[in-house]
Amino acid sequence: MSSQHTPRKPGEPPQSPPSTQGGGDGLQAGLKNRHLSMIAIGGVIGAGLFIGSKAGIADAGPGILLSYALAGLLVVLVMRMLGEMAAAHPTSGSFSTYADRALGRWAGFTIGWLYWFFWSVVLAVEATAAAEILEGWLPTVPQWGWALLVMVVLTGTNLISVGSYGEFEFWFAGIKVVAIIAFIAVGVIAFAGLPPADHFAGAENLTGHGGFLPHGPGAILSGMLLVVFSFMGSEIVTLAAAESPNPVNAVRKAVNSVIWRIGLFYIGSIFVIVSLLPWDSKAIAADGPYVAVLDALDIPYAGTVMDVVVLTAVLSCLNSGLYTASRMAYSLGERKDAPASFGRTNSRGVPTAAILASVAFGFVAVFFNYIAKDTVFEFLLNSSGAVALFVWLVICASQLRMRRRIERETPERLTVRMWLYPYLTWATIGLIVFVIGYMFTDDDGRTQMVLSLAVAAVVLVASLVTDRVRQRPTPQAEAPGTSPAGSAAADAAGEAPAAARVPKPTAEADSEAGSEAQADATGTTR
């Protein structure tokens, strides 16, 4: 059974269906437009916004707004570049596949496995966070029991079908979106001095208590280090689009809307917080910024309401993390950069082995969180901490090369274009390199960067060794009753050797349909 595809309109570039390589029917177009829309919107609202913003506000004061704006600008530019490539060639491997084609197999292998590692660790973090909230509500169940329960339930939904993942994420993301919009609406009313507030807030909390930058301009960059990783997840929609009926339109909409999504949900909600409460308020440090604001406005059951919202955000991140890790593992398996079983799907288009492998690593990480939190688990956290910056840097480098290739071979596919190419791409690379360098001046950032670079080096060496082994010539075993002459006769009859019959990645095959010779020149055929 093949994936259903929306008929192409005149002038619209051809779309690459979900790949059918593997042991089953291949990934299928099981995500609806409403699923993708909510995945795109909810992808930028992680638990880090509700939980991690407290540390950013304490570190930078009201200037945290500039930290979020700077980090948001970086994400907007990177997403524009990724959107350009994803709209031209939708694929479940997203930036890992593009790095493979643009920079070399080592790049696709390395960044793909690092990204899988990042999200597998996130599974443990989010499962533990959910368990802490649930244990507070029902302490008779131990925390490890809750962590096990949420992992099993969300693993089950991902194993059923991609549609079940999309449905769960639609409602999880919907609750997050409604909660943030309601929070901002209440905050704006209070800022204007309308009930339940008793006076117009004005700029007193933005400029008082030490000023807008109480810790100096350098705190903007320090705050950026704390908040930049909360934006990780914006790219999920480019992976999910490959399992939709109309991936090009889905990517285009997601990329075009990323500016207002970051502006509204992040900068808008943080502005409400630092406007209504002093940045050094003890309530922010004790209860978290969102609960502190709602308590200050005498909103009943503020803590319980935010616990529900945070739990939803955590489950959403856990659900998406499992989906994302499994699809990256599937893509790696499909490209022979992971066990072949990862690249196979069942009859429902679900990469079962990739999902189970991802959740197994998550379970191991949860286990270490309970028995070796300050050693093994802390290492896992720090060694995956800078992966977001590595991913964004690879996206930029890939776009520099892919753009020329697409313009030369399939210019009609450039339905999304990076602004001011290549100058803005180089400027974005410069900003990312600057942030990486600045991390070495920060104690926590230095630890994360050193350990992340160490893990990246190990994965890179593994990719080079794997590639060397793969290129080593192996003698072909002859079946009884066959001979080289017989093999040559089979080739002459039109039957290609087995190696030549391995299917190419879908997007590449689609491109070759129009220009086979040009695709060969790209060096992507293996």
Coordinates of C-alpha atoms in Angstrom, one line a residue:
M1 CA 0.0 0.0 0.0
S2 CA 1.5 3.3 -1.0
S3 CA 0.9 6.7 0.6
Q4 CA -1.9 8.9 -0.7
H5 CA -0.8 12.1 -2.3
T6 CA -2.6 15.3 -3.1
P7 CA -2.7 16.0 -6.8
R8 CA -0.2 18.6 -7.9
K9 CA -1.4 21.9 -9.2
P10 CA 0.1 23.4 -12.3
G11 CA 3.4 25.1 -11.5
E12 CA 3.7 23.5 -8.2
P13 CA 6.9 21.5 -7.6
P14 CA 6.7 17.7 -7.4
Q15 CA 6.4 16.4 -3.8
S16 CA 8.3 13.5 -2.4
P17 CA 6.0 11.0 -0.7
P18 CA 7.1 9.2 2.5
S19 CA 9.7 6.7 1.7
T20 CA 8.7 3.1 1.1
Q21 CA 12.1 1.6 1.7
G22 CA 12.1 -1.0 4.5
G23 CA 10.5 -4.2 5.5
G24 CA 6.9 -3.0 5.6
D25 CA 4.9 -0.4 3.7
G26 CA 7.2 2.5 4.6
L27 CA 6.2 5.7 6.3
Q28 CA 2.7 6.6 5.4
A29 CA 0.9 10.0 5.2
G30 CA -1.0 9.6 8.4
L31 CA -0.8 13.1 9.7
K32 CA -3.6 15.5 8.9
N33 CA -3.3 19.2 8.3
R34 CA -4.6 20.1 11.7
H35 CA -2.0 17.8 13.3
L36 CA 0.8 19.5 11.5
S37 CA -0.5 22.9 12.3
M38 CA -0.6 22.2 16.0
I39 CA 2.7 20.4 15.9
A40 CA 4.2 23.5 14.3
I41 CA 2.6 25.9 16.9
G42 CA 3.2 23.7 19.9
G43 CA 6.8 22.7 18.9
V44 CA 8.1 26.0 20.1
I45 CA 6.3 25.8 23.5
G46 CA 8.3 23.4 25.6
A47 CA 8.4 22.7 29.3
G48 CA 11.5 24.9 29.3
L49 CA 9.3 28.0 28.8
F50 CA 7.3 27.3 32.0
I51 CA 10.2 25.9 34.1
G52 CA 13.5 27.2 32.7
S53 CA 12.4 30.8 32.3
K54 CA 12.8 31.3 36.1
A55 CA 16.6 30.9 35.9
G56 CA 16.8 33.2 32.9
I57 CA 14.9 36.0 34.6
A58 CA 17.0 35.7 37.7
D59 CA 20.2 35.9 35.6
A60 CA 19.3 38.8 33.3
G61 CA 16.4 40.6 34.9
P62 CA 14.0 42.3 32.5
G63 CA 16.9 42.1 29.9
I64 CA 15.9 38.5 29.5
L65 CA 13.5 39.9 26.8
L66 CA 16.5 40.7 24.7
S67 CA 18.0 37.2 25.4
Y68 CA 14.7 35.6 24.1
A69 CA 14.6 38.0 21.1
L70 CA 18.2 37.2 20.1
A71 CA 17.7 33.4 20.5
G72 CA 14.4 33.7 18.7
L73 CA 16.0 35.5 15.8
L74 CA 18.6 32.7 15.6
V75 CA 15.8 30.1 15.4
V76 CA 13.8 32.1 12.8
L77 CA 16.9 32.2 10.5
V78 CA 17.8 28.6 11.0
M79 CA 14.2 27.5 10.4
R80 CA 14.1 29.5 7.2
M81 CA 17.1 27.7 5.9
L82 CA 15.8 24.3 7.0
G83 CA 12.4 25.2 5.5
E84 CA 14.0 25.9 2.1
M85 CA 15.6 22.5 2.0
A86 CA 12.6 20.7 3.5
A87 CA 10.2 22.2 1.0
A88 CA 12.4 21.2 -1.8
H89 CA 13.0 17.6 -0.5
P90 CA 10.7 16.5 2.3
T91 CA 12.2 13.5 4.1
S92 CA 11.9 11.9 7.6
G93 CA 15.6 12.5 8.1
S94 CA 15.3 16.2 7.6
F95 CA 18.6 18.1 8.2
S96 CA 20.6 14.8 8.7
T97 CA 19.7 13.7 5.2
Y98 CA 20.5 17.2 3.8
A99 CA 23.9 17.1 5.6
D100 CA 24.5 13.7 4.1
R101 CA 24.0 15.1 0.6
A102 CA 25.6 18.5 1.0
L103 CA 28.6 17.9 3.3
G104 CA 29.2 14.1 3.1
R105 CA 28.1 10.9 4.7
W106 CA 30.1 11.6 7.8
A107 CA 28.0 14.7 8.5
G108 CA 24.7 13.0 8.1
F109 CA 25.8 10.1 10.3
T110 CA 27.2 12.3 13.0
I111 CA 24.5 14.9 13.3
G112 CA 21.8 12.3 13.0
W113 CA 23.1 10.2 15.9
L114 CA 23.7 13.2 18.0
Y115 CA 20.2 14.4 17.5
W116 CA 18.8 10.9 18.3
F117 CA 21.0 11.0 21.5
F118 CA 19.6 14.4 22.5
W119 CA 16.0 13.4 22.2
S120 CA 16.6 10.0 23.9
V121 CA 18.0 11.9 26.9
V122 CA 15.0 14.3 26.8
L123 CA 12.7 11.3 27.2
A124 CA 14.3 10.6 30.6
V125 CA 14.2 14.3 31.6
E126 CA 10.5 14.7 30.7
A127 CA 9.4 11.4 32.1
T128 CA 11.0 12.3 35.4
A129 CA 9.4 15.8 35.4
A130 CA 6.0 14.3 34.7
A131 CA 6.5 11.7 37.5
E132 CA 7.3 14.5 40.0
I133 CA 4.1 16.3 39.3
L134 CA 1.9 13.1 39.3
E135 CA 3.6 11.9 42.5
G136 CA 2.6 15.2 44.2
W137 CA -1.1 14.5 43.2
L138 CA -1.1 10.8 44.1
P139 CA 1.9 10.0 46.4
T140 CA 0.8 6.4 46.9
V141 CA 2.4 5.6 43.6
P142 CA 6.2 5.9 43.7
Q143 CA 7.9 8.4 41.3
W144 CA 9.5 5.6 39.3
G145 CA 6.1 4.0 38.8
W146 CA 4.7 7.2 37.3
A147 CA 7.8 7.6 35.1
L148 CA 7.3 4.0 33.9
L149 CA 3.6 4.6 33.3
V150 CA 3.9 7.7 31.1
M151 CA 6.7 6.1 29.1
V152 CA 4.7 3.0 28.4
V153 CA 1.5 4.9 27.5
L154 CA 3.2 7.2 25.1
T155 CA 5.3 4.4 23.6
G156 CA 2.0 2.6 23.0
T157 CA 0.5 5.6 21.1
N158 CA 3.5 5.9 18.9
L159 CA 3.5 2.2 18.1
I160 CA -0.2 2.2 17.1
S161 CA 0.2 4.7 14.2
V162 CA 1.6 8.1 13.3
G163 CA -2.0 9.3 13.3
S164 CA -2.3 8.4 17.0
Y165 CA 0.9 10.4 17.7
G166 CA -0.5 13.3 15.8
E167 CA -3.9 13.1 17.7
F168 CA -2.2 13.1 21.1
E169 CA 0.1 16.0 20.1
F170 CA -2.8 17.9 18.7
W171 CA -4.6 18.0 22.1
F172 CA -1.4 18.3 24.1
A173 CA -0.3 21.3 22.0
G174 CA -3.8 22.7 22.0
I175 CA -3.9 22.9 25.8
K176 CA -0.5 24.6 25.9
V177 CA -1.5 27.2 23.3
V178 CA -4.8 28.0 25.0
A179 CA -3.0 28.3 28.4
I180 CA -0.4 30.7 27.0
I181 CA -2.9 32.8 25.1
A182 CA -5.1 33.0 28.2
F183 CA -2.1 34.0 30.4
I184 CA -1.1 36.7 28.0
A185 CA -4.7 38.0 27.8
V186 CA -5.0 38.2 31.6
G187 CA -1.6 39.8 31.8
V188 CA -2.4 42.5 29.3
I189 CA -5.6 43.3 31.1
A190 CA -3.7 43.6 34.4
F191 CA -1.0 45.6 32.8
A192 CA -3.6 48.1 31.6
G193 CA -4.8 48.5 35.2
L194 CA -8.1 46.8 34.7
P195 CA -9.5 44.3 37.2
P196 CA -8.2 42.1 38.8
A197 CA -5.2 44.5 38.9
D198 CA -5.5 47.7 41.0
H199 CA -3.3 50.0 39.1
F200 CA -1.6 50.6 35.7
A201 CA 1.7 48.7 35.9
G202 CA 3.6 50.9 33.4
A203 CA 7.4 50.5 33.2
E204 CA 8.1 50.5 36.9
N205 CA 9.1 46.8 37.0
L206 CA 11.0 47.0 33.8
T207 CA 13.2 50.0 34.8
G208 CA 13.2 49.7 38.6
H209 CA 15.0 47.3 40.9
G210 CA 18.4 48.0 39.3
G211 CA 17.2 48.9 35.9
F212 CA 16.4 47.0 32.7
L213 CA 19.9 45.3 32.8
P214 CA 20.6 45.0 36.5
H215 CA 23.6 42.7 35.9
G216 CA 25.0 44.6 32.9
P217 CA 24.8 44.0 29.2
G218 CA 26.8 40.7 29.5
A219 CA 23.8 39.2 31.2
I220 CA 22.0 39.2 27.8
L221 CA 24.3 36.6 26.5
S222 CA 24.3 34.7 29.7
G223 CA 20.5 34.7 29.6
M224 CA 20.6 33.5 26.0
L225 CA 22.6 30.5 27.0
L226 CA 19.9 29.6 29.4
V227 CA 17.0 30.0 27.0
V228 CA 18.4 29.1 23.6
F229 CA 17.9 25.4 24.2
S230 CA 14.3 25.8 25.1
F231 CA 13.7 26.5 21.4
M232 CA 14.8 23.0 20.4
G233 CA 11.8 21.3 18.8
S234 CA 10.9 24.0 16.2
E235 CA 12.4 21.7 13.6
I236 CA 10.1 18.7 14.4
V237 CA 7.5 19.8 11.9
T238 CA 10.0 19.3 9.0
L239 CA 10.4 15.7 10.0
A240 CA 6.7 15.2 10.5
A241 CA 5.8 16.8 7.2
A242 CA 7.2 13.8 5.4
E243 CA 4.3 11.8 6.8
S244 CA 1.6 14.2 5.6
P245 CA -0.3 14.2 2.3
N246 CA 1.1 17.7 1.4
P247 CA 4.6 18.1 2.9
V248 CA 5.6 21.1 0.8
N249 CA 2.6 23.2 2.0
A250 CA 3.0 22.0 5.6
V251 CA 6.7 23.1 5.7
R252 CA 5.9 26.4 4.0
K253 CA 3.2 27.3 6.5
A254 CA 5.4 26.3 9.5
V255 CA 8.3 28.3 8.3
N256 CA 6.3 31.4 7.6
S257 CA 4.6 31.3 11.0
V258 CA 7.6 30.8 13.1
I259 CA 8.2 34.5 13.7
W260 CA 4.8 35.2 15.2
R261 CA 4.8 32.0 17.2
I262 CA 8.1 32.9 18.9
G263 CA 7.0 36.5 19.3
L264 CA 3.7 35.7 20.9
F265 CA 4.4 32.6 23.0
Y266 CA 7.9 33.4 24.3
I267 CA 8.5 37.2 24.1
G268 CA 4.8 38.0 24.8
S269 CA 4.5 35.8 27.9
I270 CA 7.9 36.8 29.3
F271 CA 7.0 40.5 28.8
V272 CA 3.8 40.0 30.9
I273 CA 5.9 38.4 33.7
V274 CA 8.6 41.0 34.0
S275 CA 6.1 43.8 33.6
L276 CA 3.7 42.7 36.3
L277 CA 6.3 41.5 38.9
P278 CA 9.8 42.7 39.9
W279 CA 12.4 40.4 38.3
D280 CA 13.9 39.8 41.8
S281 CA 10.6 38.8 43.4
K282 CA 10.9 36.0 45.9
A283 CA 7.6 34.5 44.5
I284 CA 9.2 34.0 41.1
A285 CA 12.2 32.1 42.6
A286 CA 9.9 30.0 44.9
D287 CA 6.9 29.3 42.7
G288 CA 8.0 29.9 39.2
P289 CA 7.1 33.0 37.1
Y290 CA 3.7 31.9 35.8
V291 CA 2.3 30.8 39.1
A292 CA 3.8 33.9 40.8
V293 CA 1.9 36.2 38.3
L294 CA -1.4 34.4 38.7
D295 CA -1.1 34.4 42.5
A296 CA -0.4 38.1 42.4
L297 CA -3.6 38.7 40.4
D298 CA -5.5 36.5 42.9
I299 CA -6.4 33.9 40.3
P300 CA -7.8 30.9 42.3
Y301 CA -6.0 27.6 42.1
A302 CA -3.1 29.2 40.2
G303 CA -0.6 26.5 41.3
T304 CA -2.9 23.6 40.3
V305 CA -3.8 25.2 37.0
M306 CA -0.1 25.7 36.1
D307 CA 0.7 22.1 37.3
V308 CA -1.8 20.8 34.7
V309 CA -0.4 23.1 32.0
V310 CA 3.2 22.1 32.8
L311 CA 2.3 18.4 32.9
T312 CA 0.7 18.8 29.5
A313 CA 3.8 20.5 28.2
V314 CA 6.0 17.8 29.6
L315 CA 3.9 15.0 28.1
S316 CA 3.8 16.8 24.8
C317 CA 7.6 17.1 24.8
L318 CA 7.9 13.4 25.7
N319 CA 5.5 12.4 23.0
S320 CA 7.3 14.5 20.4
G321 CA 10.7 13.4 21.6
L322 CA 9.9 9.7 21.1
Y323 CA 8.5 10.4 17.7
T324 CA 11.4 12.6 16.7
A325 CA 14.1 10.2 18.0
S326 CA 12.4 7.2 16.3
R327 CA 12.1 9.0 12.9
M328 CA 15.7 10.0 13.0
A329 CA 16.7 6.4 13.8
Y330 CA 14.5 5.2 11.0
S331 CA 16.2 7.6 8.5
L332 CA 19.6 6.5 9.7
G333 CA 18.6 2.8 9.3
E334 CA 17.2 3.6 5.8
R335 CA 20.6 5.1 4.8
K336 CA 22.5 2.1 6.3
D337 CA 24.0 4.3 9.0
A338 CA 22.1 2.3 11.7
P339 CA 21.0 -1.3 12.1
A340 CA 18.8 -2.3 9.1
S341 CA 15.9 -3.1 11.3
F342 CA 15.6 0.6 12.2
G343 CA 14.8 1.4 8.6
R344 CA 11.8 -1.0 8.4
T345 CA 8.2 -0.4 9.1
N346 CA 5.2 -2.6 9.9
S347 CA 2.0 -2.8 7.9
R348 CA 0.8 0.5 9.5
G349 CA 3.9 2.4 8.5
V350 CA 5.3 2.5 12.0
P351 CA 9.1 2.0 12.4
T352 CA 8.7 -0.4 15.4
A353 CA 12.4 -1.2 16.0
A354 CA 13.4 2.5 15.8
I355 CA 10.7 3.4 18.4
L356 CA 11.6 0.5 20.8
A357 CA 15.3 1.3 20.5
S358 CA 14.7 5.0 21.3
V359 CA 12.5 4.3 24.3
A360 CA 14.9 1.6 25.6
F361 CA 17.6 4.2 25.8
G362 CA 15.2 6.5 27.5
F363 CA 14.4 3.8 30.1
V364 CA 18.1 3.3 30.7
A365 CA 18.5 7.1 31.2
V366 CA 15.6 7.1 33.7
F367 CA 17.2 4.3 35.6
F368 CA 20.4 6.2 35.9
N369 CA 18.5 9.3 37.0
Y370 CA 17.4 7.4 40.1
I371 CA 20.6 5.5 40.9
A372 CA 23.4 7.8 39.6
K373 CA 21.8 11.2 39.2
D374 CA 25.0 13.2 40.0
T375 CA 27.3 11.1 37.9
V376 CA 26.0 9.2 34.9
F377 CA 22.7 11.1 34.4
E378 CA 24.4 14.4 34.8
F379 CA 26.9 13.3 32.2
L380 CA 24.1 12.5 29.8
L381 CA 22.5 15.9 30.3
N382 CA 25.7 17.9 29.9
S383 CA 27.0 15.8 26.9
S384 CA 23.7 16.5 25.0
G385 CA 23.4 20.1 26.1
A386 CA 25.1 21.8 23.1
V387 CA 23.6 19.5 20.4
A388 CA 21.1 22.2 19.4
L389 CA 23.9 24.5 18.4
F390 CA 25.6 21.7 16.5
V391 CA 22.4 20.9 14.6
W392 CA 21.8 24.6 13.7
L393 CA 25.4 25.0 12.5
V394 CA 25.1 21.9 10.3
I395 CA 21.7 23.2 8.9
C396 CA 23.4 26.5 7.9
A397 CA 26.4 24.7 6.3
S398 CA 24.1 22.3 4.4
Q399 CA 21.9 25.2 3.1
L400 CA 24.9 27.0 1.7
R401 CA 25.7 24.0 -0.6
M402 CA 22.1 22.7 -1.1
R403 CA 20.9 26.1 -2.4
R404 CA 23.3 26.1 -5.3
R405 CA 22.5 22.5 -6.1
I406 CA 18.7 23.1 -6.1
E407 CA 19.0 26.2 -8.2
R408 CA 21.1 24.3 -10.7
E409 CA 19.1 21.1 -10.9
T410 CA 15.5 21.7 -9.7
P411 CA 14.9 25.5 -9.4
E412 CA 11.1 25.0 -9.4
R413 CA 11.4 23.4 -6.0
L414 CA 12.6 26.6 -4.3
T415 CA 9.2 27.6 -3.0
V416 CA 10.7 28.7 0.3
R417 CA 13.9 30.9 0.0
M418 CA 16.4 32.0 2.7
W419 CA 16.5 35.8 2.9
L420 CA 19.6 37.6 1.5
Y421 CA 21.3 34.4 0.6
P422 CA 24.2 33.8 1.2
Y423 CA 25.0 36.8 3.4
L424 CA 22.4 36.2 6.1
T425 CA 23.4 32.5 6.1
W426 CA 27.0 33.4 6.9
A427 CA 25.8 36.0 9.5
T428 CA 23.8 33.2 11.2
I429 CA 26.9 30.9 11.2
G430 CA 28.9 33.7 12.8
L431 CA 26.3 34.2 15.5
I432 CA 26.2 30.5 16.3
V433 CA 30.0 30.3 16.4
F434 CA 30.0 33.3 18.7
V435 CA 27.5 31.6 21.1
I436 CA 29.6 28.4 21.1
G437 CA 32.7 30.5 21.9
Y438 CA 30.9 32.4 24.6
M439 CA 29.8 29.1 26.3
F440 CA 33.5 28.5 27.1
T441 CA 33.5 31.6 29.3
D442 CA 30.6 30.3 31.4
D443 CA 31.2 27.6 34.0
D444 CA 28.1 25.6 33.2
G445 CA 28.3 26.3 29.5
R446 CA 31.9 25.2 29.4
T447 CA 31.1 21.9 30.9
Q448 CA 28.2 21.3 28.5
M449 CA 30.3 22.3 25.5
V450 CA 33.4 20.2 26.4
L451 CA 31.3 17.1 27.0
S452 CA 29.1 17.6 24.0
L453 CA 32.2 18.1 21.8
A454 CA 33.7 14.9 23.2
V455 CA 30.6 12.9 22.4
A456 CA 30.5 14.5 19.0
A457 CA 34.1 13.5 18.4
V458 CA 33.3 9.9 19.3
V459 CA 30.3 9.8 17.0
L460 CA 32.4 11.3 14.2
V461 CA 35.1 8.7 14.6
A462 CA 32.5 6.0 14.5
S463 CA 31.1 7.4 11.3
L464 CA 34.6 7.4 9.7
V465 CA 35.3 3.9 10.8
T466 CA 31.8 2.7 9.6
D467 CA 32.4 4.3 6.2
R468 CA 35.8 2.7 5.9
V469 CA 34.4 -0.7 6.7
R470 CA 31.5 -0.1 4.3
Q471 CA 33.9 0.7 1.5
R472 CA 36.1 -2.4 2.0
P473 CA 35.5 -4.8 -0.9
T474 CA 33.8 -8.1 0.1
P475 CA 33.9 -11.2 -2.0
Q476 CA 30.5 -12.1 -3.4
A477 CA 29.3 -15.6 -2.6
E478 CA 28.2 -17.6 -5.6
A479 CA 25.0 -19.6 -5.4
P480 CA 25.2 -23.2 -6.4
G481 CA 25.0 -23.7 -10.1
T482 CA 25.9 -20.1 -11.0
S483 CA 29.0 -18.7 -12.7
P484 CA 30.4 -15.3 -13.5
A485 CA 29.3 -15.9 -17.1
G486 CA 25.8 -16.6 -15.9
S487 CA 25.8 -13.4 -13.9
A488 CA 27.0 -11.4 -16.9
A489 CA 24.2 -13.0 -18.9
A490 CA 21.7 -11.9 -16.3
D491 CA 23.0 -8.4 -16.4
A492 CA 22.8 -8.4 -20.2
A493 CA 19.1 -9.4 -19.9
G494 CA 18.4 -6.3 -17.9
E495 CA 18.6 -7.7 -14.3
A496 CA 20.7 -5.3 -12.3
P497 CA 23.0 -6.6 -9.5
A498 CA 21.5 -6.7 -6.1
A499 CA 23.5 -3.6 -4.9
A500 CA 22.1 -1.6 -7.7
R501 CA 18.6 -2.5 -6.9
V502 CA 18.7 -0.9 -3.4
P503 CA 16.1 1.8 -3.5
K504 CA 17.3 5.4 -3.2
P505 CA 15.9 7.8 -0.7
T506 CA 12.5 9.0 -1.9
A507 CA 13.4 12.7 -2.3
E508 CA 16.5 11.8 -4.3
A509 CA 14.6 9.3 -6.5
D510 CA 12.0 12.0 -7.2
S511 CA 14.7 14.4 -8.3
E512 CA 16.3 11.8 -10.5
A513 CA 13.0 11.2 -12.3
G514 CA 13.4 14.6 -13.9
S515 CA 17.2 14.5 -14.4
E516 CA 19.0 11.3 -13.8
A517 CA 22.4 12.4 -15.0
Q518 CA 22.4 15.5 -12.8
A519 CA 21.4 13.5 -9.7
D520 CA 24.4 11.2 -10.4
A521 CA 26.6 14.2 -10.4
T522 CA 25.6 15.1 -6.8
G523 CA 27.3 12.0 -5.5
T524 CA 24.3 10.9 -3.4
T525 CA 23.7 7.6 -5.1
R526 CA 25.1 4.8 -3.1

